[in-house]
PDB file of C-alpha atoms in Angstrom:
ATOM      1  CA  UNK A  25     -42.240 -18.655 -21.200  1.00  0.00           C
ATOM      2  CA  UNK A  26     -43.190 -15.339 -19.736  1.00  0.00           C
ATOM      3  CA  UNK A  27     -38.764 -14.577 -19.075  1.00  0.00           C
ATOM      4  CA  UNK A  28     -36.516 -12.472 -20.365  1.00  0.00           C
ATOM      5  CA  UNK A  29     -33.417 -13.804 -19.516  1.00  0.00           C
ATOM      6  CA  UNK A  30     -30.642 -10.820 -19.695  1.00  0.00           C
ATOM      7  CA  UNK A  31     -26.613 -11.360 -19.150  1.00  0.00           C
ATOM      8  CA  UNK A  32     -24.351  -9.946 -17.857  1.00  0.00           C
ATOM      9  CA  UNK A  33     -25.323  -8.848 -14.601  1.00  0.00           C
ATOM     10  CA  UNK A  34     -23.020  -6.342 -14.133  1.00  0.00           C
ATOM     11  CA  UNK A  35     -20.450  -4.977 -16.439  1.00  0.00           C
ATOM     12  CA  UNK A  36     -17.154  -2.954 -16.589  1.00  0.00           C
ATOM     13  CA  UNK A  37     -15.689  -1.203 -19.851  1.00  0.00           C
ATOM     14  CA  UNK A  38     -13.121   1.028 -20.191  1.00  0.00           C
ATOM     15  CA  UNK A  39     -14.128   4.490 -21.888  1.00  0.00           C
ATOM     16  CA  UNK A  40     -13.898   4.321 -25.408  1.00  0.00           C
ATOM     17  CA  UNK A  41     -15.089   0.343 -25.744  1.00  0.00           C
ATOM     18  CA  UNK A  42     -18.079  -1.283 -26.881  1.00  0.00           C
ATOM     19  CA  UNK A  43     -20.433  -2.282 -24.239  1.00  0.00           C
ATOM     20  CA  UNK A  44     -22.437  -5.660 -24.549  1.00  0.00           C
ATOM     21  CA  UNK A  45     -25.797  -6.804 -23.256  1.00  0.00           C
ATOM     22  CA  UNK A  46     -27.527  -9.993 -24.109  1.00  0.00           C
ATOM     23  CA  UNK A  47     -30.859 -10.783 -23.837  1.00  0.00           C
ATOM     24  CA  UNK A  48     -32.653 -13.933 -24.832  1.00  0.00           C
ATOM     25  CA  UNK A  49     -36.652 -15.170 -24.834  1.00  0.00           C
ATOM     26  CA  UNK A  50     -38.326 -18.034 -25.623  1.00  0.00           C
ATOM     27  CA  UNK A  51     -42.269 -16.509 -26.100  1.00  0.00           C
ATOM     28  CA  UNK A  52     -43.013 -16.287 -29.682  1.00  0.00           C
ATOM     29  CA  UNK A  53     -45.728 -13.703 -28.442  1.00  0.00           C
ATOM     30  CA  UNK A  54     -43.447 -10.975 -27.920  1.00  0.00           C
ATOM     31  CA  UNK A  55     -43.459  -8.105 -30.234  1.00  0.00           C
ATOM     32  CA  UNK A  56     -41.783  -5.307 -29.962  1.00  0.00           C
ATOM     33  CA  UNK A  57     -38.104  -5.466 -27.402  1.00  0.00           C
ATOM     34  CA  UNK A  58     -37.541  -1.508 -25.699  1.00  0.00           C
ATOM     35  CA  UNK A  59     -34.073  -1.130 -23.705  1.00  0.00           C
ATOM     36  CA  UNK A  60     -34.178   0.952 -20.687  1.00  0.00           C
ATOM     37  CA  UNK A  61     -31.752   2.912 -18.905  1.00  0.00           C
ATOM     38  CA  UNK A  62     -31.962   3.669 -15.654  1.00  0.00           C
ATOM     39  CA  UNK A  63     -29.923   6.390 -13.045  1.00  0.00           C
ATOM     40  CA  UNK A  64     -30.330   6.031  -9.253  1.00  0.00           C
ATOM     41  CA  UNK A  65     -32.982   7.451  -8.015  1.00  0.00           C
ATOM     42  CA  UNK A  66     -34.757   8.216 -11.333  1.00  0.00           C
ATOM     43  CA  UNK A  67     -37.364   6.317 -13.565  1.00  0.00           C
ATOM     44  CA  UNK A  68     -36.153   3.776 -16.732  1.00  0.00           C
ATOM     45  CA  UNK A  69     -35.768   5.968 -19.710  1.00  0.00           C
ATOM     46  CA  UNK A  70     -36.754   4.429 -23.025  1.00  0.00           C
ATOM     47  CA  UNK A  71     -33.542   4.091 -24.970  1.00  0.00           C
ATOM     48  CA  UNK A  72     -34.099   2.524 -28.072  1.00  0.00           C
ATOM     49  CA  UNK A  73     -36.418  -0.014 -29.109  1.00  0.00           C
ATOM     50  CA  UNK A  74     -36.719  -2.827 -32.218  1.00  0.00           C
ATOM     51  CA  UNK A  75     -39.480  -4.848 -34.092  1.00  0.00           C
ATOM     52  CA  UNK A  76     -38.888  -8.576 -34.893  1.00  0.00           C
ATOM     53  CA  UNK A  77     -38.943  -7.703 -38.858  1.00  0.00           C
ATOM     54  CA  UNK A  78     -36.081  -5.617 -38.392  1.00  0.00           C
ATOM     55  CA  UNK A  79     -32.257  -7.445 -37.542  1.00  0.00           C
ATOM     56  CA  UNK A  80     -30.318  -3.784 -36.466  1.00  0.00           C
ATOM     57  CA  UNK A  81     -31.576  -0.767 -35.651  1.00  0.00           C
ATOM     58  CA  UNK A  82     -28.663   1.944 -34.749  1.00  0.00           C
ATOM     59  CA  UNK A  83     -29.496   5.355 -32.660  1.00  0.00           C
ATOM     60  CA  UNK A  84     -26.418   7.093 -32.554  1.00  0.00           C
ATOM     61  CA  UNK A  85     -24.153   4.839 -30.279  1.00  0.00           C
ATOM     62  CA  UNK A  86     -26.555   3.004 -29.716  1.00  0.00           C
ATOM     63  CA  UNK A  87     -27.774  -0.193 -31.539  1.00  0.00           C
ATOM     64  CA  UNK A  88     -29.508  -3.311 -31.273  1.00  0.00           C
ATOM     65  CA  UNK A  89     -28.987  -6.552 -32.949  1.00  0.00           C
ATOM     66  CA  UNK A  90     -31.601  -8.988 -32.951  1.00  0.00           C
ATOM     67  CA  UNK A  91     -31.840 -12.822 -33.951  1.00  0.00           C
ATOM     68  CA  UNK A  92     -35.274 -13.894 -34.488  1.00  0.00           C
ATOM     69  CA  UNK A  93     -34.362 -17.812 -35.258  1.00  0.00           C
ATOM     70  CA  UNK A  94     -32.342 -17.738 -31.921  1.00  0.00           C
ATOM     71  CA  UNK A  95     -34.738 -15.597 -29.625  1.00  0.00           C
ATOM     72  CA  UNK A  96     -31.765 -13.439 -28.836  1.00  0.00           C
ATOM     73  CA  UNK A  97     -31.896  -9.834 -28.970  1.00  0.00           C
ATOM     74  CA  UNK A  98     -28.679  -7.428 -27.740  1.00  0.00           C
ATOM     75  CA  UNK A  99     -27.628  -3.807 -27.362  1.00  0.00           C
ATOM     76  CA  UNK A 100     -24.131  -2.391 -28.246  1.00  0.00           C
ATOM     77  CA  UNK A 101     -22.952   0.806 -26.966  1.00  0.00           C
ATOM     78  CA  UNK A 102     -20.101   2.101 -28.753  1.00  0.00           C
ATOM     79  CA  UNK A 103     -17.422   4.811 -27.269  1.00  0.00           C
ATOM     80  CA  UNK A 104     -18.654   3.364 -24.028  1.00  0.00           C
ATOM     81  CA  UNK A 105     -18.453   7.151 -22.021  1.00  0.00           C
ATOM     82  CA  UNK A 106     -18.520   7.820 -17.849  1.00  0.00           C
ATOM     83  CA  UNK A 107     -22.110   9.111 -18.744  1.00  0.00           C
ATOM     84  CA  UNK A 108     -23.291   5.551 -19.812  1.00  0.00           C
ATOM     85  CA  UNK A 109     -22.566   4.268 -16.475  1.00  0.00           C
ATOM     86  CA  UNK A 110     -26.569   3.149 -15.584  1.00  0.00           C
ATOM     87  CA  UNK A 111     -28.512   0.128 -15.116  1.00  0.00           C
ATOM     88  CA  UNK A 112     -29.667  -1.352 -18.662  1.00  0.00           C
ATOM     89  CA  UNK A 113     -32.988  -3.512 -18.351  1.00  0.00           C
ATOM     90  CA  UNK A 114     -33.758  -5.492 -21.582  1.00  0.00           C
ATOM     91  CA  UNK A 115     -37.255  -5.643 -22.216  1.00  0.00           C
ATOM     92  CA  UNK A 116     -40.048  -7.620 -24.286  1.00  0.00           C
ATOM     93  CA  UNK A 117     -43.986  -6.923 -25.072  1.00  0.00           C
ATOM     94  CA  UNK A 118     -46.760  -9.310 -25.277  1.00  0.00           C
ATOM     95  CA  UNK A 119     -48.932  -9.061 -28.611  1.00  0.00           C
ATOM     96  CA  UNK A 120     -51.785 -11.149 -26.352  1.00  0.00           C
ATOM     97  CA  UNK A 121     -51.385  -8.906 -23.155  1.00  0.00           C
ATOM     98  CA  UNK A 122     -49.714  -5.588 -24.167  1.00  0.00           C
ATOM     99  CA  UNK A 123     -47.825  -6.198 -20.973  1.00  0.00           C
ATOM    100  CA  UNK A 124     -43.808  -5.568 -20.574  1.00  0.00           C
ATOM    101  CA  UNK A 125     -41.710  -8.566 -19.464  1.00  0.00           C
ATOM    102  CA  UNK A 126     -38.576  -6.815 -17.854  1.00  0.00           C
ATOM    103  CA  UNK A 127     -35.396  -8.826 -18.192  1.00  0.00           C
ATOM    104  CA  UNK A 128     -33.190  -8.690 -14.295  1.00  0.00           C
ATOM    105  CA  UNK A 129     -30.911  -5.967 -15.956  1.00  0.00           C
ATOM    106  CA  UNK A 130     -27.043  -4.932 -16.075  1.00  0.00           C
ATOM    107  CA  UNK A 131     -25.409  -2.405 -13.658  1.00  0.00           C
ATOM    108  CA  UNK A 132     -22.870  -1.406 -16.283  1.00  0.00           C
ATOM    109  CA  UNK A 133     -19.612   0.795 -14.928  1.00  0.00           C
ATOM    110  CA  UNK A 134     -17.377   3.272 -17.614  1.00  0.00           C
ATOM    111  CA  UNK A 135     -14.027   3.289 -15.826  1.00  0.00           C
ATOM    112  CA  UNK A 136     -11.320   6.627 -17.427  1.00  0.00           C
TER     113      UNK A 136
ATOM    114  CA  UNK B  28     -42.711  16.203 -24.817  1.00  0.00           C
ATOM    115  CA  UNK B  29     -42.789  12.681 -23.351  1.00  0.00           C
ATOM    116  CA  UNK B  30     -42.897  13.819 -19.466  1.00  0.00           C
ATOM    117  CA  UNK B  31     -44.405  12.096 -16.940  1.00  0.00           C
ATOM    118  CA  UNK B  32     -44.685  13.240 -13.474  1.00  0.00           C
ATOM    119  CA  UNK B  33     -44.887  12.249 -10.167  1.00  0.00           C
ATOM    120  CA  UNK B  34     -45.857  13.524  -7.232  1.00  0.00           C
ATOM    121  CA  UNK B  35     -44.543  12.911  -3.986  1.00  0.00           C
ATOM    122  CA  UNK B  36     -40.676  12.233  -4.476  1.00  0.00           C
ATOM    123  CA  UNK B  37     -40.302  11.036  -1.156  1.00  0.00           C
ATOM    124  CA  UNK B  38     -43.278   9.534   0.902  1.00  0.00           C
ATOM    125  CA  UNK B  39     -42.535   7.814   4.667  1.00  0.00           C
ATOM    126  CA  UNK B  40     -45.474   6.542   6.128  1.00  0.00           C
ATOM    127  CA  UNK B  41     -46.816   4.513   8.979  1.00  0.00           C
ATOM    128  CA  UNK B  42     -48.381   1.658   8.656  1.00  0.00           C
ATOM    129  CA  UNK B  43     -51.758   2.994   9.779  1.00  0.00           C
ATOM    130  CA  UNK B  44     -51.690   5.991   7.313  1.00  0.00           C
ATOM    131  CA  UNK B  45     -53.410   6.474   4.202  1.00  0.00           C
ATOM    132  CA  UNK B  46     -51.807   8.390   1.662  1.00  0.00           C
ATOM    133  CA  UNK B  47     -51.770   8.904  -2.314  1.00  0.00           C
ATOM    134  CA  UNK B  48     -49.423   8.648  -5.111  1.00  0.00           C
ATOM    135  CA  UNK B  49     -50.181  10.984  -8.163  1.00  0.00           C
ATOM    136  CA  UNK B  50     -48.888  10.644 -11.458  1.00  0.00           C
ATOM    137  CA  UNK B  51     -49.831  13.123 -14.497  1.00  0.00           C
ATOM    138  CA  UNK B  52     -49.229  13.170 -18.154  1.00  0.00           C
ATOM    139  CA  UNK B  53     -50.298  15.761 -20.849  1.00  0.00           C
ATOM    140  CA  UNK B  54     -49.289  13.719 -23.803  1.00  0.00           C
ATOM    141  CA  UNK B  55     -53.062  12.297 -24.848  1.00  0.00           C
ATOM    142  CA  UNK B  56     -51.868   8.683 -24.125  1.00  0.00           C
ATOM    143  CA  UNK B  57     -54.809   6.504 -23.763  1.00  0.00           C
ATOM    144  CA  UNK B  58     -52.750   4.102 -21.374  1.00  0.00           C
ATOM    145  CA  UNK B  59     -51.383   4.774 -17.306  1.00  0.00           C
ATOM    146  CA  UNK B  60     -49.331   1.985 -16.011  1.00  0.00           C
ATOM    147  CA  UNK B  61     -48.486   1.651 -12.153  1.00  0.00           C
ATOM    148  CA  UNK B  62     -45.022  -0.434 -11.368  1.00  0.00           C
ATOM    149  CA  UNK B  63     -43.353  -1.259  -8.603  1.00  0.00           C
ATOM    150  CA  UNK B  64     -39.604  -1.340  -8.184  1.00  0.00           C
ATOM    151  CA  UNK B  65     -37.681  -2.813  -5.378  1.00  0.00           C
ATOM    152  CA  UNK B  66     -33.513  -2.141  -5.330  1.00  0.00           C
ATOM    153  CA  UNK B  67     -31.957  -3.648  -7.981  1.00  0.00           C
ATOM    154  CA  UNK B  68     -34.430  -5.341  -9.320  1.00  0.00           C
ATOM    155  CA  UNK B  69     -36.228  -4.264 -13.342  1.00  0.00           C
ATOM    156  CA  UNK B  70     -39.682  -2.995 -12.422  1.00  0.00           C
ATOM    157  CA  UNK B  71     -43.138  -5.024 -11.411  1.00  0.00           C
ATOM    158  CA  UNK B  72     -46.320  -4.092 -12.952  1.00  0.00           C
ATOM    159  CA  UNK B  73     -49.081  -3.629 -10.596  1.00  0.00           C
ATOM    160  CA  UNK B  74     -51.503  -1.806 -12.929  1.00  0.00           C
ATOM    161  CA  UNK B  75     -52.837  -0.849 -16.071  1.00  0.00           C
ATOM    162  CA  UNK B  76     -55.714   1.731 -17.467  1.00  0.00           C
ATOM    163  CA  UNK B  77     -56.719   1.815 -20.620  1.00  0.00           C
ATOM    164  CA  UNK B  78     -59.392   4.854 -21.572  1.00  0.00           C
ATOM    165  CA  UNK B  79     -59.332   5.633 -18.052  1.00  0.00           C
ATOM    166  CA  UNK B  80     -60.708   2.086 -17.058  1.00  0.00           C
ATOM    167  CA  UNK B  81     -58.910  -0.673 -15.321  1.00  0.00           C
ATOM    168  CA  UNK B  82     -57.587  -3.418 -17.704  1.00  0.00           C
ATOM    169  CA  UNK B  83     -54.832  -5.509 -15.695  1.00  0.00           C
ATOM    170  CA  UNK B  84     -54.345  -5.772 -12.023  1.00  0.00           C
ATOM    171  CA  UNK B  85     -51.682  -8.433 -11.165  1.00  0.00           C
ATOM    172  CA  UNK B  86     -53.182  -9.739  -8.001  1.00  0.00           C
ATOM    173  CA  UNK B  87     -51.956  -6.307  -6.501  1.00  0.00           C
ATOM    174  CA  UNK B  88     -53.498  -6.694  -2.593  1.00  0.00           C
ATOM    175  CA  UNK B  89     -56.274  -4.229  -1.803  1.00  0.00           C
ATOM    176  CA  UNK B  90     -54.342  -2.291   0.539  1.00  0.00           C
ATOM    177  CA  UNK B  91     -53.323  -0.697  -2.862  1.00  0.00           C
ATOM    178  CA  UNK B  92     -56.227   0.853  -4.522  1.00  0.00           C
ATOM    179  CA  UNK B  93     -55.482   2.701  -8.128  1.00  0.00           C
ATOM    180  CA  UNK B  94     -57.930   5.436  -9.371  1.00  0.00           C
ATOM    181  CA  UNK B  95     -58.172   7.208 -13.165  1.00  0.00           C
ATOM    182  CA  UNK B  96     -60.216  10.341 -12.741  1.00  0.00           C
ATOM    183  CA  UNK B  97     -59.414  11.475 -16.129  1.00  0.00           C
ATOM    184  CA  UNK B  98     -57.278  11.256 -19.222  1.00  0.00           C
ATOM    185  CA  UNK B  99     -54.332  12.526 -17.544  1.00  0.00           C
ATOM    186  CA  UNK B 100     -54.619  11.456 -14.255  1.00  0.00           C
ATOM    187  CA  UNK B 101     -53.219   8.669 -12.035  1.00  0.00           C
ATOM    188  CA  UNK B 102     -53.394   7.699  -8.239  1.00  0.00           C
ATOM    189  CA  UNK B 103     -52.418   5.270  -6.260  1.00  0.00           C
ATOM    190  CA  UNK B 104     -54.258   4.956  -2.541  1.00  0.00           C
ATOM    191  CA  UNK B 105     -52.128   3.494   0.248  1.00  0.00           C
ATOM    192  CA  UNK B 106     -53.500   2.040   3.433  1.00  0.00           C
ATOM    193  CA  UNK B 107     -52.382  -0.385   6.047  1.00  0.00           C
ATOM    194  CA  UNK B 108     -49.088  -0.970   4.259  1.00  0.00           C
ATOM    195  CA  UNK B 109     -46.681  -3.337   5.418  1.00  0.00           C
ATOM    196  CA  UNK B 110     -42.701  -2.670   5.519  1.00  0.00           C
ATOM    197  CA  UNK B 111     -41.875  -4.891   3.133  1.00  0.00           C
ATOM    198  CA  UNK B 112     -44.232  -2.061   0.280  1.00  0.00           C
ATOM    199  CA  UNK B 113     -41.122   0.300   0.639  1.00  0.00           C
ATOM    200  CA  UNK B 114     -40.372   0.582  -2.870  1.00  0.00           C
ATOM    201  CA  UNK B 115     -39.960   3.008  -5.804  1.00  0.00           C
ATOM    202  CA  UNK B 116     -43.468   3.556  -7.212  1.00  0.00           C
ATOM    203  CA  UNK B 117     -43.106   4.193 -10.978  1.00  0.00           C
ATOM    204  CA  UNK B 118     -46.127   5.776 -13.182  1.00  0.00           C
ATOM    205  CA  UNK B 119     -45.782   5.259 -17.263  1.00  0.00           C
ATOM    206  CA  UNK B 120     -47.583   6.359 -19.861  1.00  0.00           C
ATOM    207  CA  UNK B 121     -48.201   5.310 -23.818  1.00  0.00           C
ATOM    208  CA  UNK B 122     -50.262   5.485 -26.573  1.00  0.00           C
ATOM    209  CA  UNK B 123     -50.534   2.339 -28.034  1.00  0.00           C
ATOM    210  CA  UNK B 124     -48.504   0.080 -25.320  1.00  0.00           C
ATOM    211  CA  UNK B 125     -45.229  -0.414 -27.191  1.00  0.00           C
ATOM    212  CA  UNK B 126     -43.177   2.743 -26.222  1.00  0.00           C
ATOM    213  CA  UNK B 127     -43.965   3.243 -22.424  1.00  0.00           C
ATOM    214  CA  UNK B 128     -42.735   6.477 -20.854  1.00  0.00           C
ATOM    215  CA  UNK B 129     -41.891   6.243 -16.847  1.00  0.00           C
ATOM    216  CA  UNK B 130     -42.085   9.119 -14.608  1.00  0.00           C
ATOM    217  CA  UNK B 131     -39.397   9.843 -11.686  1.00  0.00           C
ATOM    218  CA  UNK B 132     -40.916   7.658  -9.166  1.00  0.00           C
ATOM    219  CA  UNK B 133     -41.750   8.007  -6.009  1.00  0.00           C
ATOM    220  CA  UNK B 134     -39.454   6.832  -3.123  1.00  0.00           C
ATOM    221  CA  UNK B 135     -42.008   5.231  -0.625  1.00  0.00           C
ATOM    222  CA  UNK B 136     -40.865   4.542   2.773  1.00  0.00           C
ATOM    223  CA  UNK B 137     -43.254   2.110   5.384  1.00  0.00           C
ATOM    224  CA  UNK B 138     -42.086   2.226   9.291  1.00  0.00           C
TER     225      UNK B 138
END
């Protein structure tokens, strides 16, 4: 109950698409639902983040979409750009705990 | 400013030493997190101070001992680690638990 399952594992776009990442959880605990992004070497940089009230939330190219009645939650990157290229970890929080479930997150690859 | 930093970068380390991860942030967040991050894997809490006490340690073994001497400040105390610790030790910081800010890490090698 505690997952956050997150697909795909890995990802290649061309520059200039839309990037996909899917998360999905099943504890009606959860909160609040940050994405991370993470460079080699370097700590996970909050991204953008959503409350269950909300469906969208859009920060620049960035947005998420997120299904309440499905437990699903996803982020879209538009003009997908070289500079995107990072690891993208999904994440929920606990209302009980105020802990972070991490989803297994996407190595996702901009190719020219 | 939502900086958190970490000192060491690097850390190698036998497995008799004892050593110390510090982490510092100057944004008046009333919350320090420690995680630990193996390769490609999200990170793993290990700890969590609220008001400078301890309010969640995830069965973390004792050879890992975390310390909050103030507001601002983090450690983490290593001794008798074992190989398998090598890691990427992450510090965060927030104000109310939802938006958690990470630090750089440090890299922590254990030979």
């Amino acid at each position: 109950q505690q997952q956050v399952k997150q697909s795909p594992q890995s990802l290649i776009v061309q520059k200039g698409g839309i990037s996909i990442i899917n998360c999905a959880y099943e504890n009606t605990a959860f909160d609040y639902f940050p994405w991370y992004q993470q460079f080699p070497g370097k700590g996970p940089a909050l991204l953008i983040a959503i409350r269950p009230d909300v469906s969208e939330k859009k920060e620049g190219r960035f947005t998420i979409s997120f299904n309440k009645s499905a437990k699903q939650f996803s982020l879209h990157i538009m003009d997908s750009q070289p500079g995107d290229s990072a690891t993208y970890f999904c994440a929920a929080r606990n209302f009980g705990n105020e802990k972070l479930t991490f989803g297994t997150g996407t190595r996702l690859t901009i190719i020219p | 400013d939502t900086e958190v930093t970490q000192t060491p970068k690097h850390l190698v380390m036998g497995m008799t030493n004892k050593k110390s991860l510090k982490c510092e942030q100057h944004m008046g967040h009333r919350a320090m997190y420690w995680y630990k991050q193996k390769a490609k894997k999200p990170p793993e809490l290990m700890f969590v101070y609220s008001y400078e006490k301890l309010s969640i340690n995830e069965s973390v073994p004792s050879r890992f001992s975390p310390e909050c001497p103030n507001s601002s400040l983090l450690n983490l105390h290593l001794h008798a680690l074992q190989p398998e610790d090598s890691a990427l030790y992450l510090c965060a910081s927030s104000q109310n638990s939802y938006e958690q800010y990470f630090g750089p890490g440090t890299r922590l090698t254990v030979t």
